[in-house]
JSON list of C-alpha atoms in Angstrom, two decimals:
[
{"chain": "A", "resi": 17, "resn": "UNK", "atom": "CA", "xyz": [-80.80, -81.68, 50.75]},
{"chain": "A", "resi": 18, "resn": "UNK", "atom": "CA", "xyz": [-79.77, -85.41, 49.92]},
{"chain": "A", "resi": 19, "resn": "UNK", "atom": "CA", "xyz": [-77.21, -86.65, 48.28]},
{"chain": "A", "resi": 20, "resn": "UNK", "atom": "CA", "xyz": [-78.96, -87.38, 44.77]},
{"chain": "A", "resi": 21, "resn": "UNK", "atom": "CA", "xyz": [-80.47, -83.51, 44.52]},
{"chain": "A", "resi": 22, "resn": "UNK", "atom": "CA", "xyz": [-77.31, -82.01, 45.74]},
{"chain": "A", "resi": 23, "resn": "UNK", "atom": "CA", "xyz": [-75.04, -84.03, 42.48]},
{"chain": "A", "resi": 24, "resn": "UNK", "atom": "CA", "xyz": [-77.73, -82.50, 39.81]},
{"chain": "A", "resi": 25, "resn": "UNK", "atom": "CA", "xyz": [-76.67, -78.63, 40.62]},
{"chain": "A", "resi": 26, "resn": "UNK", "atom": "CA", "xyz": [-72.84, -79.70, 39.69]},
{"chain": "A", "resi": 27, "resn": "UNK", "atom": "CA", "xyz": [-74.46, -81.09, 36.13]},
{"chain": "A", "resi": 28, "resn": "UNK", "atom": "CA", "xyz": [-72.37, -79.32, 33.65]},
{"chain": "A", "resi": 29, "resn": "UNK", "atom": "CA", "xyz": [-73.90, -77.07, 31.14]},
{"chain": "A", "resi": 30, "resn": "UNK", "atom": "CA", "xyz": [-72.90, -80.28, 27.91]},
{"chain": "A", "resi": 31, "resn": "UNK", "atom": "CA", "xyz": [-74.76, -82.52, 30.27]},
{"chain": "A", "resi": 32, "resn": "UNK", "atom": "CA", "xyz": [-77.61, -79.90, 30.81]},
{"chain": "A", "resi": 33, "resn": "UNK", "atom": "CA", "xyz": [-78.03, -79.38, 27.12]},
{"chain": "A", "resi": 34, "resn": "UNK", "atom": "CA", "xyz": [-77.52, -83.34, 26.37]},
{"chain": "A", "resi": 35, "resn": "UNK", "atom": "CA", "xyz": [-80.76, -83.22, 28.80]},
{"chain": "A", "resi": 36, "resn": "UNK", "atom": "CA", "xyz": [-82.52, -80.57, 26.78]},
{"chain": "A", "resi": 37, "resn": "UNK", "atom": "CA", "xyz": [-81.87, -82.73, 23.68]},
{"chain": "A", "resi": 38, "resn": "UNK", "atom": "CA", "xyz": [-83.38, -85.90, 25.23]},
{"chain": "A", "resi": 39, "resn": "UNK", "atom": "CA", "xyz": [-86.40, -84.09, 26.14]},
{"chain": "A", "resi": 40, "resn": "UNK", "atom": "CA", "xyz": [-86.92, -82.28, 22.93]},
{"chain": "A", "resi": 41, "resn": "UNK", "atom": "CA", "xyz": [-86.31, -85.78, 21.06]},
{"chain": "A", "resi": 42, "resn": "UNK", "atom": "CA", "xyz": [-88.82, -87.38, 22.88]},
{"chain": "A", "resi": 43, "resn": "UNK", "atom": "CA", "xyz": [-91.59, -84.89, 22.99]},
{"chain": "A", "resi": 44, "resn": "UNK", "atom": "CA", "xyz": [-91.19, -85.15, 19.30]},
{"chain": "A", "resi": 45, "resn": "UNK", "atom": "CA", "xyz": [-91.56, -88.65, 19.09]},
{"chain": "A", "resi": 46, "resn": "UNK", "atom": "CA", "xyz": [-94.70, -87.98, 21.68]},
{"chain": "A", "resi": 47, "resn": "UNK", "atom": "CA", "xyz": [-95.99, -86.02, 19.17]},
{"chain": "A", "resi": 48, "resn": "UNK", "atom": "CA", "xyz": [-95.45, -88.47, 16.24]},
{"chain": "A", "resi": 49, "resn": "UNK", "atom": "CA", "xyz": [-97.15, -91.00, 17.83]},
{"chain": "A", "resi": 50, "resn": "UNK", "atom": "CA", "xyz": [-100.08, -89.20, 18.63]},
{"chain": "A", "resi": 51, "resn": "UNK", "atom": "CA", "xyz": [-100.41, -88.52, 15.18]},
{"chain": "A", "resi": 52, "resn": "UNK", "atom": "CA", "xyz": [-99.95, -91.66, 13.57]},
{"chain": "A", "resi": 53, "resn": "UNK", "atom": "CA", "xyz": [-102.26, -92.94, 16.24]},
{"chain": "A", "resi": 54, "resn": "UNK", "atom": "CA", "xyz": [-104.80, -90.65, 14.61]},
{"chain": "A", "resi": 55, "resn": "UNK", "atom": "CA", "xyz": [-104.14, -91.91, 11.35]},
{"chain": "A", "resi": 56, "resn": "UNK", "atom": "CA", "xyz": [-104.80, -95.21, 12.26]},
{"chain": "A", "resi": 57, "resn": "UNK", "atom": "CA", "xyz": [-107.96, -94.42, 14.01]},
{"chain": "A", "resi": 58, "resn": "UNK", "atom": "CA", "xyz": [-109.05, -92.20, 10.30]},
{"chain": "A", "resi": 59, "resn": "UNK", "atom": "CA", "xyz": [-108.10, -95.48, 8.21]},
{"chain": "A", "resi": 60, "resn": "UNK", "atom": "CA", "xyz": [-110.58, -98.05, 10.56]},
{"chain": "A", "resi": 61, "resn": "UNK", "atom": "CA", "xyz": [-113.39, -95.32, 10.39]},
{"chain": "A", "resi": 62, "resn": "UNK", "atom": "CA", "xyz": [-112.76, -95.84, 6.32]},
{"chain": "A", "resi": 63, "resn": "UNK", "atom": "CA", "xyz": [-112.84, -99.27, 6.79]},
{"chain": "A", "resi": 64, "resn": "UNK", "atom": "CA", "xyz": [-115.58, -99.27, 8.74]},
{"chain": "A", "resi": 65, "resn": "UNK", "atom": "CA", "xyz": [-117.46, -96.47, 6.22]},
{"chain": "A", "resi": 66, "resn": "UNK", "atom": "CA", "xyz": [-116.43, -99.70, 3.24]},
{"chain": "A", "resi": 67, "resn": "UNK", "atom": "CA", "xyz": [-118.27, -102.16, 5.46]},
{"chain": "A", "resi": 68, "resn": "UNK", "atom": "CA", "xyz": [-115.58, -104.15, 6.95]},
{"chain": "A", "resi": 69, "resn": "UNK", "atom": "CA", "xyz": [-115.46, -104.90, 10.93]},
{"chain": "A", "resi": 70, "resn": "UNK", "atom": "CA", "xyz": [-112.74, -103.52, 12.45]},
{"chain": "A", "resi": 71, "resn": "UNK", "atom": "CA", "xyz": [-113.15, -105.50, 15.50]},
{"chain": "A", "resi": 72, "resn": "UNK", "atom": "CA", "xyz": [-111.98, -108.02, 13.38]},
{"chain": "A", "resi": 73, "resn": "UNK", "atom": "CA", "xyz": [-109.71, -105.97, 11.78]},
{"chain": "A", "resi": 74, "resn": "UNK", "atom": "CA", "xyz": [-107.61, -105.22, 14.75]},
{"chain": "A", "resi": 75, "resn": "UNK", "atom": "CA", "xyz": [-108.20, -108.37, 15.88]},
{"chain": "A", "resi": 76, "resn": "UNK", "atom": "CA", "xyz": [-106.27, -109.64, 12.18]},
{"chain": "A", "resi": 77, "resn": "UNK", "atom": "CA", "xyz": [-103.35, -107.19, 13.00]},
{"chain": "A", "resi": 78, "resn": "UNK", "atom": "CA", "xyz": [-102.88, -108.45, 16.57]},
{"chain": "A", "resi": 79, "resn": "UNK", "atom": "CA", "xyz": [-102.49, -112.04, 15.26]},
{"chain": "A", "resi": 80, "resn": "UNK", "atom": "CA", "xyz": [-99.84, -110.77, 12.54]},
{"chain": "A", "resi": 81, "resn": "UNK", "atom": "CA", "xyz": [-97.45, -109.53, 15.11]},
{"chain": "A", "resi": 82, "resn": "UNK", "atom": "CA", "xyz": [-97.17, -113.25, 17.07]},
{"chain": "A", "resi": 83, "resn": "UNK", "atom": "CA", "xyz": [-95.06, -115.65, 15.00]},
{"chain": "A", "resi": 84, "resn": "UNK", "atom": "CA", "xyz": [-97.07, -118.62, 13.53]},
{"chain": "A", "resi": 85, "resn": "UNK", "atom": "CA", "xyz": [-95.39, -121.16, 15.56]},
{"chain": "A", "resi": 86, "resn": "UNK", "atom": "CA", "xyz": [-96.57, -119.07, 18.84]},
{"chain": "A", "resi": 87, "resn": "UNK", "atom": "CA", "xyz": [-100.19, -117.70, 17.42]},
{"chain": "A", "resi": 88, "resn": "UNK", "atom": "CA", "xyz": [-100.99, -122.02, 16.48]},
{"chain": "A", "resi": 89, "resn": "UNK", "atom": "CA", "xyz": [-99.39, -122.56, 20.38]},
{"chain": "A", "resi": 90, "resn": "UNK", "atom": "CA", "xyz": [-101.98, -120.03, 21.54]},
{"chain": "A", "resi": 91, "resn": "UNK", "atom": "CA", "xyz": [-105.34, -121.13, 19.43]},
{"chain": "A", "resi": 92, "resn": "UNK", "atom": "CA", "xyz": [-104.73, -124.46, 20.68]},
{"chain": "A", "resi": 93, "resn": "UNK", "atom": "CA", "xyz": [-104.92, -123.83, 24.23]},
{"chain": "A", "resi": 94, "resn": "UNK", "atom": "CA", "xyz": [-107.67, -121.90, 23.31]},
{"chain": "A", "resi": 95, "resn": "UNK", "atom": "CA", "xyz": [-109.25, -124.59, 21.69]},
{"chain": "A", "resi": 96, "resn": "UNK", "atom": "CA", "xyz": [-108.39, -126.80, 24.52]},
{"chain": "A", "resi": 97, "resn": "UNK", "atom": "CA", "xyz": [-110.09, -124.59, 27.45]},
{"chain": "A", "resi": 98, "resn": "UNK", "atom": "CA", "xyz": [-113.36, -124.30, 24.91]},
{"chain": "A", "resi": 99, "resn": "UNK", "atom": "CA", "xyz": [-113.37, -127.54, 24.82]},
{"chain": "A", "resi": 100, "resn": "UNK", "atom": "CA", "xyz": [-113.19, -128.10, 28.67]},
{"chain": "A", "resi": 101, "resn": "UNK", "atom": "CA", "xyz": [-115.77, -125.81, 29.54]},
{"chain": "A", "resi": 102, "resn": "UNK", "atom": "CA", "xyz": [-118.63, -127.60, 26.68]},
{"chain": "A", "resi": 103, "resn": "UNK", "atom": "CA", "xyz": [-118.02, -124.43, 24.43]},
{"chain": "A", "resi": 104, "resn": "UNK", "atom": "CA", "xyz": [-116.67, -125.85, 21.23]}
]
């Protein structure tokens, strides 16, 4: 037995159940996510039922999580290589 598995059997039982809580808490947030993931997945099939593309869509909600300033550095460098390679 090495060092590091011999120190976990002298883990007191407040420890232990501090342990037990950290698990529990994140399982639950496990959980939460896969359910809100769901819900987003139900919301672009109603998009999607309304006619809109949700390639686009997700492609809309990328860009609002990069700040302007960053998302305008980003489409010109796009713009740049399109350029170089005869594409724009």
């Amino acid at each position: 037995m090495d060092d590091d598995s011999f120190e976990l059997t002298k883990i007191d039982e407040t420890t232990r159940e501090k342990l037990r809580q950290t698990i529990a808490k994140i399982e639950r947030l496990e959980e939460e996510k896969k359910e809100v993931a769901e819900q987003i997945k139900e919301v672009y099939a109603e998009a999607k039922a309304i006619g809109f593309d949700t390639k686009a869509l997700r492609q809309v909600v990328r860009l609002r999580k990069i700040d302007k300033a960053e998302r305008d550095e980003q489409e010109m460098i796009l713009e740049t290589y399109l350029i170089a390679l005869g594409e724009a």
